[in-house]
Coordinates of N, CA and C in Angstrom, one line a residue:
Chain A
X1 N -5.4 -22.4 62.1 CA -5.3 -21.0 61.9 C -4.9 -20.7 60.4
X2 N -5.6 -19.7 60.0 CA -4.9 -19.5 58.4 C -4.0 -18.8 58.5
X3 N -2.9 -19.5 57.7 CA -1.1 -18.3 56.9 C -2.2 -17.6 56.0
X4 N -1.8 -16.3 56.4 CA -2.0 -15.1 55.3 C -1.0 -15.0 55.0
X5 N -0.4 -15.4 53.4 CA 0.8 -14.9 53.0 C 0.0 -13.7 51.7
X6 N 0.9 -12.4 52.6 CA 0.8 -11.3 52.1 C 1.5 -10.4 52.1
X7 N 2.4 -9.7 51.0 CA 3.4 -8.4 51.5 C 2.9 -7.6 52.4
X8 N 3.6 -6.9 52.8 CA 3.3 -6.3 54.4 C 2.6 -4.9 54.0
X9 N 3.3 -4.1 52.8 CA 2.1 -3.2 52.6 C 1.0 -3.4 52.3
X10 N 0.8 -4.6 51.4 CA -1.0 -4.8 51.3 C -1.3 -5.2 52.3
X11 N -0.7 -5.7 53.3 CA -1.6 -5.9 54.9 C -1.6 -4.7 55.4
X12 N -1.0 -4.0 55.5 CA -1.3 -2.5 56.0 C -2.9 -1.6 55.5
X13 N -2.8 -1.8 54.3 CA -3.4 -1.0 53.5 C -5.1 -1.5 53.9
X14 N -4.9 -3.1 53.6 CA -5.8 -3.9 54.2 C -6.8 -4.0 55.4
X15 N -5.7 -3.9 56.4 CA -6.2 -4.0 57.8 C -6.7 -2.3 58.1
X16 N -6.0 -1.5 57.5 CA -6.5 0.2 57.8 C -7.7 0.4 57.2
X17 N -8.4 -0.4 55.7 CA -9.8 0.0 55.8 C -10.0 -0.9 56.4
X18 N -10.0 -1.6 56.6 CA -10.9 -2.6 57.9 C -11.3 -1.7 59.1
X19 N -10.4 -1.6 59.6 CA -10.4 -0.5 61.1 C -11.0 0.6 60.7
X20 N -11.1 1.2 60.2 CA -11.8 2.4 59.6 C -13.3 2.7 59.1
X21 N -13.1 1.4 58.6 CA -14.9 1.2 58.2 C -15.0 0.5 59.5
X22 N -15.1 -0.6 60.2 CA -15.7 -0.4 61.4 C -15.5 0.6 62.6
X23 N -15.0 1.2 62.5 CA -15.4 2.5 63.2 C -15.8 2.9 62.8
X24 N -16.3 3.3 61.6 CA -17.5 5.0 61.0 C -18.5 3.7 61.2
X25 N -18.6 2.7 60.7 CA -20.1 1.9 61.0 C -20.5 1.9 62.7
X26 N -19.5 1.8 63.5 CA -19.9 2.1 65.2 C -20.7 3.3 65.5
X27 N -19.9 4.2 65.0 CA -19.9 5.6 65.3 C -21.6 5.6 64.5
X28 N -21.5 5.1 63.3 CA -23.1 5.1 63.1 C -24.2 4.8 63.6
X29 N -24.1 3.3 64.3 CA -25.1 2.6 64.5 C -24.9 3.4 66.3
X30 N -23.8 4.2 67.0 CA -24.3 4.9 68.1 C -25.1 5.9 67.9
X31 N -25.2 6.6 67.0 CA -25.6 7.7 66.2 C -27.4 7.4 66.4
X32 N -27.6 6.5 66.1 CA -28.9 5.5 65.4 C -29.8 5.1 66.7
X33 N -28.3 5.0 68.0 CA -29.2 4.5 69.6 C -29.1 5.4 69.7
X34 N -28.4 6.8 69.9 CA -28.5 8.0 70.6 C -29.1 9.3 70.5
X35 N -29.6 9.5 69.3 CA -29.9 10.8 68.8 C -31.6 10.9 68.9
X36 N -32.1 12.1 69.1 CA -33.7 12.0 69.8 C -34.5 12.5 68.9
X37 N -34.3 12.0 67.3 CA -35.3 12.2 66.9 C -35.0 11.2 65.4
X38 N -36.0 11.5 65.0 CA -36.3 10.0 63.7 C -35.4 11.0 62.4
X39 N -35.6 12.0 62.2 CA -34.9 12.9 61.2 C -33.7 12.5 61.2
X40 N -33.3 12.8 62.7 CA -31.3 12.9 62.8 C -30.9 11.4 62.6
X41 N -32.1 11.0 63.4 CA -31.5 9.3 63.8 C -31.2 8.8 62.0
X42 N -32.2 9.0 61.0 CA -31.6 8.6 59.7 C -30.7 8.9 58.7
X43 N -30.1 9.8 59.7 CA -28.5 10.6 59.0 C -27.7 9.6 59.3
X44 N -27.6 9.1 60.6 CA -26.2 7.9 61.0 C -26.1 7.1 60.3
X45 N -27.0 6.2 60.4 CA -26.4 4.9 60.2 C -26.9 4.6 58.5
X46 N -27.6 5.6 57.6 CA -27.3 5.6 56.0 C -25.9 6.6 55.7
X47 N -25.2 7.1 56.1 CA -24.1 7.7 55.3 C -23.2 6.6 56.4
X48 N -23.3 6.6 57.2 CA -21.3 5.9 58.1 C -21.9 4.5 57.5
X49 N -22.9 3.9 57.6 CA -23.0 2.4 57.4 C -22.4 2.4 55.8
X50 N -23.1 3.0 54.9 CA -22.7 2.9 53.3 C -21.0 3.4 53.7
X51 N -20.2 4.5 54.1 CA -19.0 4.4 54.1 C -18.3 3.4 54.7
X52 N -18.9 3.0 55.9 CA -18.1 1.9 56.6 C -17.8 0.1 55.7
X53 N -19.3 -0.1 55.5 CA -19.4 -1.2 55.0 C -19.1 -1.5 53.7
X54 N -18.5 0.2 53.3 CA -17.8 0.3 51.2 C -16.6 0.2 51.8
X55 N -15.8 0.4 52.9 CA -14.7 0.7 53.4 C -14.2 -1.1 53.8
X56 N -15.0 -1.5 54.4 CA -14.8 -3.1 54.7 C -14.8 -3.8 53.3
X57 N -15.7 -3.3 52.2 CA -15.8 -4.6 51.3 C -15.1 -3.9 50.2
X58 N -14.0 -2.5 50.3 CA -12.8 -2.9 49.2 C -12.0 -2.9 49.9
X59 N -11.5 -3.3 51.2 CA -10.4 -4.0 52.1 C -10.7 -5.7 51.8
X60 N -11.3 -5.8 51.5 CA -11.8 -7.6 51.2 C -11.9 -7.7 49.4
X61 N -12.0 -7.0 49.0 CA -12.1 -6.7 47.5 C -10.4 -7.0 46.8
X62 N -9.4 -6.2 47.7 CA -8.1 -6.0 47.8 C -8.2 -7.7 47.9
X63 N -8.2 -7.9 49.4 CA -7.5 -9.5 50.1 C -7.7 -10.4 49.2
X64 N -8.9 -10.4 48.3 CA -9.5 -11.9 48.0 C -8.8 -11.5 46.5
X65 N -8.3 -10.0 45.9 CA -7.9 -10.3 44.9 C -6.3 -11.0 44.8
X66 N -6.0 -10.9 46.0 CA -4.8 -11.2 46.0 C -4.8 -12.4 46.2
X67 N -5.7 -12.8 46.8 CA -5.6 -14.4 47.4 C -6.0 -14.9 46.3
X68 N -7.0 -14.8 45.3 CA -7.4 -15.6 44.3 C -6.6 -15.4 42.5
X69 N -5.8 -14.3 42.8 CA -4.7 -14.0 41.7 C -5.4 -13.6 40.6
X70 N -6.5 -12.7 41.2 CA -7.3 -12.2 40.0 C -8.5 -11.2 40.6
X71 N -8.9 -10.5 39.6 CA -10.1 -9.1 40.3 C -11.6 -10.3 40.7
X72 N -11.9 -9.8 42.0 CA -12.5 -11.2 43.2 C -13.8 -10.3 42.0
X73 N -14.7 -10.2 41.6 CA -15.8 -9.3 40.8 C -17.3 -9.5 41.3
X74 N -17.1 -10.5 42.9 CA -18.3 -10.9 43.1 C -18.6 -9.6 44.6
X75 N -16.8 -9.5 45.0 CA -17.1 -8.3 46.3 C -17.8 -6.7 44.8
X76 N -17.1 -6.7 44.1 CA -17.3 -5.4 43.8 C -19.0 -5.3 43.4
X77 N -19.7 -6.3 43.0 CA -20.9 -6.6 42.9 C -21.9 -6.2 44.0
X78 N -21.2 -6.8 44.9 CA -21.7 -6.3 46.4 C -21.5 -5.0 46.6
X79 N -20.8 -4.5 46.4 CA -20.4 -2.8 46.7 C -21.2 -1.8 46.1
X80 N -21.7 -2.6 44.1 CA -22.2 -1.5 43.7 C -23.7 -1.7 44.5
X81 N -23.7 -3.1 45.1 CA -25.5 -3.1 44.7 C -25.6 -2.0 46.2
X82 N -24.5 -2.2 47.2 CA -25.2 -1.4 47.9 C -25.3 0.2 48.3
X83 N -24.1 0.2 46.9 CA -24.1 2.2 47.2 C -25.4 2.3 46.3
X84 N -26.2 1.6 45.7 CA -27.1 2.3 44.7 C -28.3 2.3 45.5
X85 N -28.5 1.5 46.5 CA -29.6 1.1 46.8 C -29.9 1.6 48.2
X86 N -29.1 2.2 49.5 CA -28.8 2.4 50.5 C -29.7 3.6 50.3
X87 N -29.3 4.8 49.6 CA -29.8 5.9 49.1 C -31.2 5.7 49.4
X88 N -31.9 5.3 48.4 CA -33.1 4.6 47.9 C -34.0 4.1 49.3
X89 N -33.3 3.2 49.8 CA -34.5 3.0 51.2 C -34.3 3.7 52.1
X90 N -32.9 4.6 52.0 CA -33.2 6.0 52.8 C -34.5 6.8 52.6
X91 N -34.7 7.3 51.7 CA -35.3 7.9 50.7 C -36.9 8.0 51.8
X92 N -36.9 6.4 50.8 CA -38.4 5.7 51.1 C -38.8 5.9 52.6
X93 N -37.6 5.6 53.4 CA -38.0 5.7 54.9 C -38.3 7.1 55.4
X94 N -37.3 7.8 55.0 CA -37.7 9.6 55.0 C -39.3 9.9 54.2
X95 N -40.0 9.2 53.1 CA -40.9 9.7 53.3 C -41.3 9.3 54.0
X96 N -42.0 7.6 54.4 CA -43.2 7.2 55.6 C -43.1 7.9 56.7
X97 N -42.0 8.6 56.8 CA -41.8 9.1 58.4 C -42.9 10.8 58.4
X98 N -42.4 11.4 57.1 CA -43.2 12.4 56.8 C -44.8 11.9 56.9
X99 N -45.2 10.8 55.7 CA -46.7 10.4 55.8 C -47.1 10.2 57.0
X100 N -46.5 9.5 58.2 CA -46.8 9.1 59.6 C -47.2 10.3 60.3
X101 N -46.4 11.5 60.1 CA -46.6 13.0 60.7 C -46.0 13.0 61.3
X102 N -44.3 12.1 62.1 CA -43.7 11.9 62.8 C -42.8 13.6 63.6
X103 N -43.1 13.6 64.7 CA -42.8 14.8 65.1 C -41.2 15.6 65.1
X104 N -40.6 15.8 65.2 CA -39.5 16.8 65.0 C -38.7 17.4 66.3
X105 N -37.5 17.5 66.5 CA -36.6 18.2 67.7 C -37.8 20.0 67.8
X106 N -37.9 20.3 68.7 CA -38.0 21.8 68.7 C -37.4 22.8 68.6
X107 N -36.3 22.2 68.0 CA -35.3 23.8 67.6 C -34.8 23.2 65.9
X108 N -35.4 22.1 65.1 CA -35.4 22.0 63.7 C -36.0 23.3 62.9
X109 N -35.2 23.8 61.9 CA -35.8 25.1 61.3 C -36.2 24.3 60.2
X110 N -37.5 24.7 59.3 CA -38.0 24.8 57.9 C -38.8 23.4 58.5
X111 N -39.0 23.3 59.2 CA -40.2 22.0 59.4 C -41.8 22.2 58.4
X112 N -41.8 21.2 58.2 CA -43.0 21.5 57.2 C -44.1 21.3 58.1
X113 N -45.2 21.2 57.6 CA -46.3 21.6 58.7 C -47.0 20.0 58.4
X114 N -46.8 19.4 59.7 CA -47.1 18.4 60.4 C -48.3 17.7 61.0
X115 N -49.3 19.3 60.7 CA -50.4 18.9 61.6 C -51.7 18.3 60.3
X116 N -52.5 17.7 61.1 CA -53.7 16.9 59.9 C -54.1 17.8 59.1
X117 N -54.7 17.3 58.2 CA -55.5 17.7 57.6 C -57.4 18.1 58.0
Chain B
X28 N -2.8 -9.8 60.8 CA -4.1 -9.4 60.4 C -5.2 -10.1 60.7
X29 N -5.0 -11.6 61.9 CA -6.4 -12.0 61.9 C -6.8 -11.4 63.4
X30 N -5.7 -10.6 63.7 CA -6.2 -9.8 64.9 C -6.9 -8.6 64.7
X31 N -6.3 -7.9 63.7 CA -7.5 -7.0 63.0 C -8.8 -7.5 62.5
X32 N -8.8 -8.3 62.0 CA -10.5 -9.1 62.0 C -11.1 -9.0 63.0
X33 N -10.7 -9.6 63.4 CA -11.4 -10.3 65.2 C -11.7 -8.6 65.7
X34 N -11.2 -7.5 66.2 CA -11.4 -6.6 66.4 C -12.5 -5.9 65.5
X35 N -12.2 -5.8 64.3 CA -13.5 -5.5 63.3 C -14.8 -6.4 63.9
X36 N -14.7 -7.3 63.8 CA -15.9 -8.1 63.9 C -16.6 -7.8 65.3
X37 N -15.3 -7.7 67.0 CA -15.8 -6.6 67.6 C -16.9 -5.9 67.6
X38 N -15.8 -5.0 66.9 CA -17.2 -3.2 66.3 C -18.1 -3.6 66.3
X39 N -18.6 -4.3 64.9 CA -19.4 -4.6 64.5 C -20.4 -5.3 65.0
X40 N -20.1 -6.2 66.1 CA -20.8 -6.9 66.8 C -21.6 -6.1 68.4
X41 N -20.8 -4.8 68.4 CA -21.4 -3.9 69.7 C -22.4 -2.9 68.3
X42 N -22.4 -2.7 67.6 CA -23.0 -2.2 66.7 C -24.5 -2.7 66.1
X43 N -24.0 -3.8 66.1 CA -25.7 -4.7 66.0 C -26.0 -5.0 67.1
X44 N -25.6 -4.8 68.3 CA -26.1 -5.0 69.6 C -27.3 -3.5 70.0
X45 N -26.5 -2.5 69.4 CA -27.3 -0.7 69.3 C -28.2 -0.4 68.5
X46 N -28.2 -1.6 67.3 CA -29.2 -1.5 66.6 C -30.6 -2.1 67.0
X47 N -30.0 -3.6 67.7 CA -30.8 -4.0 68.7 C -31.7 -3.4 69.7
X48 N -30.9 -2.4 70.7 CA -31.6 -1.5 71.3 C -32.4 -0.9 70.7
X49 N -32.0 0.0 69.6 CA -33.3 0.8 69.3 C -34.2 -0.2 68.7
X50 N -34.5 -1.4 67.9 CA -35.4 -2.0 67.5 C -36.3 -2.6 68.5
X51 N -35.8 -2.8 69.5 CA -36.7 -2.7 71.1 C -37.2 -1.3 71.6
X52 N -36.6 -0.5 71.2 CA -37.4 1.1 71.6 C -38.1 1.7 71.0
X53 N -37.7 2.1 69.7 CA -37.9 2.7 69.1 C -39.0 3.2 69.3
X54 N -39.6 4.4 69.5 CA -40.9 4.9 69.4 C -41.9 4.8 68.3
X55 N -41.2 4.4 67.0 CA -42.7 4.7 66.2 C -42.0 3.6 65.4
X56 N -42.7 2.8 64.1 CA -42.7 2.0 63.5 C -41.7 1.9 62.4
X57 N -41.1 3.4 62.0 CA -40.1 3.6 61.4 C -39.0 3.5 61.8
X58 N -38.5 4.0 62.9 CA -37.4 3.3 63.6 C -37.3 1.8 63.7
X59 N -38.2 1.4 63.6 CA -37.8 -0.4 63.9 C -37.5 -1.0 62.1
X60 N -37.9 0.4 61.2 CA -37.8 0.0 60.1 C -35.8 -0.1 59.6
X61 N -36.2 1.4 60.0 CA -34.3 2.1 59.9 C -33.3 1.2 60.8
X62 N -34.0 0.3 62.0 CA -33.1 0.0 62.7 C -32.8 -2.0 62.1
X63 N -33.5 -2.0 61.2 CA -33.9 -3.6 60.9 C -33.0 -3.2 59.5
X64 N -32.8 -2.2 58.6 CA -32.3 -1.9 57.3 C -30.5 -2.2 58.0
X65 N -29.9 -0.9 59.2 CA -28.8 -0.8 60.0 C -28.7 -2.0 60.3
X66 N -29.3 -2.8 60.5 CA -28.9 -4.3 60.9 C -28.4 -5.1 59.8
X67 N -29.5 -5.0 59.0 CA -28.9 -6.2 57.7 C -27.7 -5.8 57.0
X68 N -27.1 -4.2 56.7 CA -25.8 -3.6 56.2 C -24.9 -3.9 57.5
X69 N -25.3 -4.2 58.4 CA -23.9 -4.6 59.3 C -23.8 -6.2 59.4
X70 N -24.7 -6.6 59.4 CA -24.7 -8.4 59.5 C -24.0 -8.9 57.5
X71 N -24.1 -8.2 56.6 CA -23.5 -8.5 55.2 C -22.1 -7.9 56.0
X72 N -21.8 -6.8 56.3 CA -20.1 -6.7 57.0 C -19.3 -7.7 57.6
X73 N -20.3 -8.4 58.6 CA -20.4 -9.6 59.6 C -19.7 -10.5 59.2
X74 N -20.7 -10.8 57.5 CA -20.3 -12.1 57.1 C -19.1 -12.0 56.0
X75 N -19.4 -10.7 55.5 CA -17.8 -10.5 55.0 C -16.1 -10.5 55.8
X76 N -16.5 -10.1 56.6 CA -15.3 -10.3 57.5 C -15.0 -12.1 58.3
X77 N -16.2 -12.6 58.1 CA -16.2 -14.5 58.8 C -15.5 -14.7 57.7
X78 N -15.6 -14.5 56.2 CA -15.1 -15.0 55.2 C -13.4 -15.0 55.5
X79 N -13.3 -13.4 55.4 CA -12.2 -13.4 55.1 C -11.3 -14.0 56.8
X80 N -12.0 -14.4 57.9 CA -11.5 -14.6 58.8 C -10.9 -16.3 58.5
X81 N -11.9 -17.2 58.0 CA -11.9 -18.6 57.4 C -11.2 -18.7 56.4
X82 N -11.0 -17.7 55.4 CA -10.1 -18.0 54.2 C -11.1 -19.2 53.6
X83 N -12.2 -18.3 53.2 CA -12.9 -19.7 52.4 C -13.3 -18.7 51.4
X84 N -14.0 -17.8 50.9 CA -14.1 -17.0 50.0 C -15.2 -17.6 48.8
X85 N -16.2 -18.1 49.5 CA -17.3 -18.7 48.9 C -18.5 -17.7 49.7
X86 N -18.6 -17.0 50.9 CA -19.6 -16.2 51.2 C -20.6 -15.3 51.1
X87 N -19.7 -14.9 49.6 CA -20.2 -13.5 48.7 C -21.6 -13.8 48.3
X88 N -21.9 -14.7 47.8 CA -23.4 -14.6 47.8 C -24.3 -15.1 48.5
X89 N -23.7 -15.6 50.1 CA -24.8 -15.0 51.2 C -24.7 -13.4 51.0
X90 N -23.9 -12.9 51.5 CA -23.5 -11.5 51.6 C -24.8 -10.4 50.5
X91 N -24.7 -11.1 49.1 CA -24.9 -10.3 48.1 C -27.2 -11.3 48.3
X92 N -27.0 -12.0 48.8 CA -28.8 -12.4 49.1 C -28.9 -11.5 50.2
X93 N -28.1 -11.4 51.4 CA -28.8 -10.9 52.3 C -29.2 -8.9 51.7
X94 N -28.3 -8.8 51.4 CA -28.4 -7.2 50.8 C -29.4 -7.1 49.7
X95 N -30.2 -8.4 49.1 CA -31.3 -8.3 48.3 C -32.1 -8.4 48.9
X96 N -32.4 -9.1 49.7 CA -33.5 -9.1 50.2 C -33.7 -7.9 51.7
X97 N -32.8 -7.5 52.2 CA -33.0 -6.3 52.9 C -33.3 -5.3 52.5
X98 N -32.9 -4.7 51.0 CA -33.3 -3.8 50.4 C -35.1 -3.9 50.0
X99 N -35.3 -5.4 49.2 CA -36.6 -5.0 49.2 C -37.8 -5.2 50.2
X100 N -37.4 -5.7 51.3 CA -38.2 -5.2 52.9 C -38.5 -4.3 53.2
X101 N -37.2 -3.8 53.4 CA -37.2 -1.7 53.5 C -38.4 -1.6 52.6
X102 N -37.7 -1.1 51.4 CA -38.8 -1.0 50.7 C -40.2 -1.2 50.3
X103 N -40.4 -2.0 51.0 CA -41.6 -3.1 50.9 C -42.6 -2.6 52.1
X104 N -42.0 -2.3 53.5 CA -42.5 -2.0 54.5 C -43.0 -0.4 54.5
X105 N -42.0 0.3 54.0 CA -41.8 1.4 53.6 C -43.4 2.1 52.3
X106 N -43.0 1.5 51.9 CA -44.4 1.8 51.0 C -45.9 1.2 51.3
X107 N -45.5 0.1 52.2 CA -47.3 0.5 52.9 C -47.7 1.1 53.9
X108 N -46.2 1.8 54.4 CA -46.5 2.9 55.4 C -46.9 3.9 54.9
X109 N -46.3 4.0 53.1 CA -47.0 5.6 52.7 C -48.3 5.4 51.9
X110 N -48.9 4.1 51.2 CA -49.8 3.8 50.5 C -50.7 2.9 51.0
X111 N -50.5 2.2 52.1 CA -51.1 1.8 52.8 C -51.7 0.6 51.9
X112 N -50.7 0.2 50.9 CA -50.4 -0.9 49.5 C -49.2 -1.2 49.5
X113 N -48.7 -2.4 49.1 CA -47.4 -2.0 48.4 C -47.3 -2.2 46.8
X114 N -48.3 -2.9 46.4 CA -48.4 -2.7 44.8 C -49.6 -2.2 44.5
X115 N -49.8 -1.3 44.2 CA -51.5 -0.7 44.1 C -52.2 -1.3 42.9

């Protein structure tokens, strides 16, 4: 078993984004099996996943700085690459879904027009 | 705190189980796209939390490969669904 020797507030501080980001990432990825359409379904799990999993990797950003007695620079690396990029294949996936002509809830307002050409 | 882990990793692990589901259902091809992207941002959480559960702190660049290469799949998949290319 590993001794975490750690003051008790940075375990606190620690362990609460931990808990925190995995919940908003749960609550996402339920979001992602539950919701009945491709529009809504791509709202969950790109905003709670990018908070959840920015939430988990500066509660490990914190731990490993303490553990290694210095700024860890390879978590925060991780962090930026994935708030820049999360966006981005959102993006991408919101258009093919448009190109596909993928259909829409029936009570969505401002739907663009769907039907062929 | 390695009980907080273990419960994180929990979550996370009924969470890639739902991502699972829908990448078995999903009705159209994009969903299995959205639900394979929700996979790889929870499986880099996965491996970040094994790290810090081992106290080895050498993981970061699985962590920081798997997040390269998920990104350019997405996107890779993603653009021949709209160009029907991915480099024209």
């Amino acid at each position: 078993m590993i001794v975490i020797d750690m003051p008790g507030y940075l375990q606190v501080v620690v362990a609460t984004f931990l808990l925190f980001g995995a919940l908003v990432a749960l609550i996402g990825s339920w979001g992602l099996a539950k919701l009945p359409d491709f529009y809504t379904r791509l709202h969950g799990p790109t905003k709670a996943s990018t908070l959840g999993v920015g939430c988990i990797l500066i509660g490990s950003l914190i731990y490993f700085s303490h553990q290694h007695h210095g700024v860890s620079v390879q978590e925060a690396l991780v962090t930026i690459f994935l708030f820049a990029t999360a966006p981005v294949s959102a993006h991408m996936m919101g258009k093919a879904a448009l190109r596909r002509r993928l259909p829409g809830v029936a009570r969505t307002r401002n739907m663009p027009d769907l039907s062929e050409k | 705190m390695i009980t907080v882990i273990t419960i994180a990793m929990t979550l996370f692990a009924i969470a890639a189980l739902l991502n699972l589901y829908r990448l078995a259902v999903g009705p159209d091809i994009v969903d299995r796209i959205l639900a394979l992207d929700t996979l790889m941002i929870n499986s880099i959480a996965l491996i970040v939390l094994a790290d810090m559960r081992m106290g080895l702190g050498v993981l970061f660049e699985l962590a920081l490969l798997i997040a390269l290469m998920g990104f350019v799949s997405t996107v890779a998949m993603s653009k021949y669904l709209l160009r029907g290319d991915v480099i024209e």
